[in-house]
Coordinates of C-alpha atoms and ligand atoms in Angstrom, one line a residue:
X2 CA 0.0 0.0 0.0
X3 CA 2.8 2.1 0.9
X4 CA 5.2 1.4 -1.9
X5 CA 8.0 1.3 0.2
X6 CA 10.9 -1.3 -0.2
X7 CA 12.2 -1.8 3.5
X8 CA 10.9 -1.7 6.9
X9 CA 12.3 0.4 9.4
X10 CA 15.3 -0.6 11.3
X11 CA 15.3 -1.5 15.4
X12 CA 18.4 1.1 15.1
X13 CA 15.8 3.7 14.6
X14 CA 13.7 2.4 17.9
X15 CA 16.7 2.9 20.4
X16 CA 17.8 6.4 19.1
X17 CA 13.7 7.2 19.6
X18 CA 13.4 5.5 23.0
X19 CA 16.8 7.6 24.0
X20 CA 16.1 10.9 22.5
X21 CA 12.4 11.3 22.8
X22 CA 12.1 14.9 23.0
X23 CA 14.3 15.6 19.7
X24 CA 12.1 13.3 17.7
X25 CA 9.0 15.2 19.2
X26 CA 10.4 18.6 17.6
X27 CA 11.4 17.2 14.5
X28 CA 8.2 15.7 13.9
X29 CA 6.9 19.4 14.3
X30 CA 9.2 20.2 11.9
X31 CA 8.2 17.8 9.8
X32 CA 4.5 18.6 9.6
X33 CA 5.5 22.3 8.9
X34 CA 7.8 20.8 5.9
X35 CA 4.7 18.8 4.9
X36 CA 3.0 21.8 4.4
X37 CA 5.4 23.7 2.7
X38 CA 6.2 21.1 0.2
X39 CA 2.4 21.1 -0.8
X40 CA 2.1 24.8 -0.6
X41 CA 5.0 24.7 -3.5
X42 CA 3.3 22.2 -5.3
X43 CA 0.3 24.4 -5.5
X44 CA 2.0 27.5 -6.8
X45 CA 4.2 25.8 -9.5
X46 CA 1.6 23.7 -10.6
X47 CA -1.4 25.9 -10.2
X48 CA -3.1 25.3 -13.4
X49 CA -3.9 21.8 -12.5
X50 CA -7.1 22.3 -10.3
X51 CA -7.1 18.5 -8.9
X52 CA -3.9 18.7 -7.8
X53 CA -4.6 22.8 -6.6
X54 CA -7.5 21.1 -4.4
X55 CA -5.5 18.6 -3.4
X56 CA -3.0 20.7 -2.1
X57 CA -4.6 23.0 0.0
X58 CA -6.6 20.0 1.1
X59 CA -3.0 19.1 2.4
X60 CA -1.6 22.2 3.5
X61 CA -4.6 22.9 5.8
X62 CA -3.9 19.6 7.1
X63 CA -0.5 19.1 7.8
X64 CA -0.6 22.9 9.6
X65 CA -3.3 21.1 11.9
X66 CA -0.8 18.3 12.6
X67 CA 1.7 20.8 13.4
X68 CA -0.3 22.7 15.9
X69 CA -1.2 19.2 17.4
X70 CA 2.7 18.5 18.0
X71 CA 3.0 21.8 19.0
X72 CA 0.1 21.1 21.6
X73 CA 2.0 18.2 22.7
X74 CA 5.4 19.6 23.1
X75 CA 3.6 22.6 24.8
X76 CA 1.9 19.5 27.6
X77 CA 5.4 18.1 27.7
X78 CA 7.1 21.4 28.6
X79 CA 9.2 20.8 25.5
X80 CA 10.2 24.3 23.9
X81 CA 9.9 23.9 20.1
X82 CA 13.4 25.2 18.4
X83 CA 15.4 24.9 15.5
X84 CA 17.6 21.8 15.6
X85 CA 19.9 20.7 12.2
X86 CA 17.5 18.6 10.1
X87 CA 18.1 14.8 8.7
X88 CA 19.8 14.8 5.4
X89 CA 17.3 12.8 4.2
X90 CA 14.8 15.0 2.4
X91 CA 17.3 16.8 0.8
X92 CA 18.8 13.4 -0.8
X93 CA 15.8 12.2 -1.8
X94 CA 15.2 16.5 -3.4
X95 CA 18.0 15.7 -5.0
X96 CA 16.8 13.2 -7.7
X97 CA 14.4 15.2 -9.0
X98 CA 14.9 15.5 -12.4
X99 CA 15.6 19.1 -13.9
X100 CA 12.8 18.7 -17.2
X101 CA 9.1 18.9 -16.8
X102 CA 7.0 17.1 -17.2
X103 CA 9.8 14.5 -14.8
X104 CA 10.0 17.1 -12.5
X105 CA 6.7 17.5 -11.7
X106 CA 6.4 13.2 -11.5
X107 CA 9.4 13.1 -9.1
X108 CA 8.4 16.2 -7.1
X109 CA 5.4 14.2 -6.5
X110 CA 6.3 11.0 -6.1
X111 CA 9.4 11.9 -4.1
X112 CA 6.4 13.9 -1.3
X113 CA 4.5 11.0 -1.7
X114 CA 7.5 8.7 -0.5
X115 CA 7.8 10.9 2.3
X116 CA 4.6 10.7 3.6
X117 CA 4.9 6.7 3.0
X118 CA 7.9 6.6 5.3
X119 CA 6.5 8.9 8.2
X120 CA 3.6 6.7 8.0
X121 CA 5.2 3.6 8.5
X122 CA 7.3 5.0 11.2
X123 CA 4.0 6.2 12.6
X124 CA 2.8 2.7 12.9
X125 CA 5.9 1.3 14.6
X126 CA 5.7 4.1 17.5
X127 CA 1.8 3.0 17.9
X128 CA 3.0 -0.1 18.6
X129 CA 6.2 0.4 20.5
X130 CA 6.0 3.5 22.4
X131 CA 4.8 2.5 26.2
X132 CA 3.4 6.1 26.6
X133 CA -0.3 5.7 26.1
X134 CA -1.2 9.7 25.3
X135 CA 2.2 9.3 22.4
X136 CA 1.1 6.2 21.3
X137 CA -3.0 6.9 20.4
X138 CA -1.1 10.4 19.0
X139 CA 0.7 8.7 16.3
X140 CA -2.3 5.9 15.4
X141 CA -4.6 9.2 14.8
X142 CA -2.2 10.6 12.4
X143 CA -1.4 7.5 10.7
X144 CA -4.7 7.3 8.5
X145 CA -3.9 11.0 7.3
X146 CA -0.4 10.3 6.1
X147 CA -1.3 7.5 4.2
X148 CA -3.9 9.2 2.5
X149 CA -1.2 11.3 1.5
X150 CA 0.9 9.2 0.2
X151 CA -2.0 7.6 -2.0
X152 CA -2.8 11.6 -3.4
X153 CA 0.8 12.5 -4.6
X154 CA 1.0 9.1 -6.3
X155 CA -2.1 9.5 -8.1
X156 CA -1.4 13.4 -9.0
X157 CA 1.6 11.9 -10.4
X158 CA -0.6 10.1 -13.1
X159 CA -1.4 13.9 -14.5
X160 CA 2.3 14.5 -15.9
X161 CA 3.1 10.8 -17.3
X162 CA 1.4 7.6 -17.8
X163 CA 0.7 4.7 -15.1
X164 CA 3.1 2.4 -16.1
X165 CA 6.0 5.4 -16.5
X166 CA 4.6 6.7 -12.9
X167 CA 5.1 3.0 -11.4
X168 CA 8.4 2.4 -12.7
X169 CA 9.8 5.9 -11.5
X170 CA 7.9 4.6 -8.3
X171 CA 10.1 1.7 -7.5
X172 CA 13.3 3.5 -8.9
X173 CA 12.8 6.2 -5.7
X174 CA 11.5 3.9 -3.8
X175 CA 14.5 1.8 -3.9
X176 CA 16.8 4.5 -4.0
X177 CA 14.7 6.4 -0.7
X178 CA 15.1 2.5 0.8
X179 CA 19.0 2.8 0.0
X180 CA 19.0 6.2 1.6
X181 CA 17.2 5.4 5.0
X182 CA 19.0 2.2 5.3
X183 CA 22.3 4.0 5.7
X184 CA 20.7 5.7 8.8
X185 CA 22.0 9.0 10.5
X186 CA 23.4 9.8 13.8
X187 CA 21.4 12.7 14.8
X188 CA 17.7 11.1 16.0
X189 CA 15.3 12.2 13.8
X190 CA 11.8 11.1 12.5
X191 CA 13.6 9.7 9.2
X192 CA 17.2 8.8 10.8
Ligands
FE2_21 FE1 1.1 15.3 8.7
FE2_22 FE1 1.2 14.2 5.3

């Protein structure tokens, strides 16, 4: 469903279970990214009214989720700040391809991965995590994200054919698999 080609590492687990609060604050910063990413979407592509619909459909969204970390950080007496981000968005930014109408596929697909990942790392904390309030947090955001992820695929379908969109799909997907696998020191949603 998710099109992703690995699962999550128990690495990842142990840097969350020892560095709860900077997860927390990256998540927040993640939502905010979220929104960003479709609020770019909507002004380069803003001739396409599904995906224009879609978008703000997302935006409005992901600055909800943002507001609900914030909420949560707020409870925790966790004071949101800037913190050095993964390198993993801007790895995966990095094979978009220059051309439209590629561009516009890979922009897509390369969100939609995103979301795909964050929503697979969503389901491991509802599982793992032993604090009940974090735990029912992440299984009500789950649903959301992988919505998502099934919107930027399909908005893909606008700038190339199914079969091209699916075989760019795995391509990223393997290449976002490679890039996640490698993990990164700093703990981080996608570390
Ligand atoms: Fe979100
Ligand atoms: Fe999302």
């Amino acid at each position: 469903m998710l099109n992703l080609q690995s699962a999550t590492h128990e690495r990842w687990l142990g840097q969350v279970g020892e560095h709860l609060d900077q997860i927390l604050i990256d998540h927040a910063h993640c939502e905010k990214k979220a929104a960003g990413t479709a609020m770019n979407l909507f002004f380069a592509y803003v001739e396409d009214q599904d995906l224009c619909q879609a978008m703000t459909e997302i935006v409005n969204e992901e600055l909800a989720h943002f507001h609900l970390v914030i909420d949560l950080l707020n409870r925790r007496g966790i004071r949101f700040r800037r913190q050095t981000p993964s390198q993993y968005g801007r790895r995966l930014n990095d094979l978009v391809r220059k051309q439209e109408p590629q561009r516009a596929v890979d922009k897509l697909l390369v969100a939609g991965l995103i979301e795909a990942r964050s929503c697979e790392r969503f389901d491991l904390l509802r599982k793992h995590i032993q604090d009940r309030e974090l735990a029912d947090f992440y299984d009500s955001l789950f649903e959301s994200e992988a919505r998502h992820h099934s919107t930027y695929v399909r908005l893909a379908k606008h700038y190339a054919s199914d079969e091209v969109v699916h075989a760019r799909l795995k391509e990223l997907a393997a290449e976002e698999a490679r890039i996640i696998g490698e993990g990164e020191d700093l703990p981080r949603m996608h570390s």
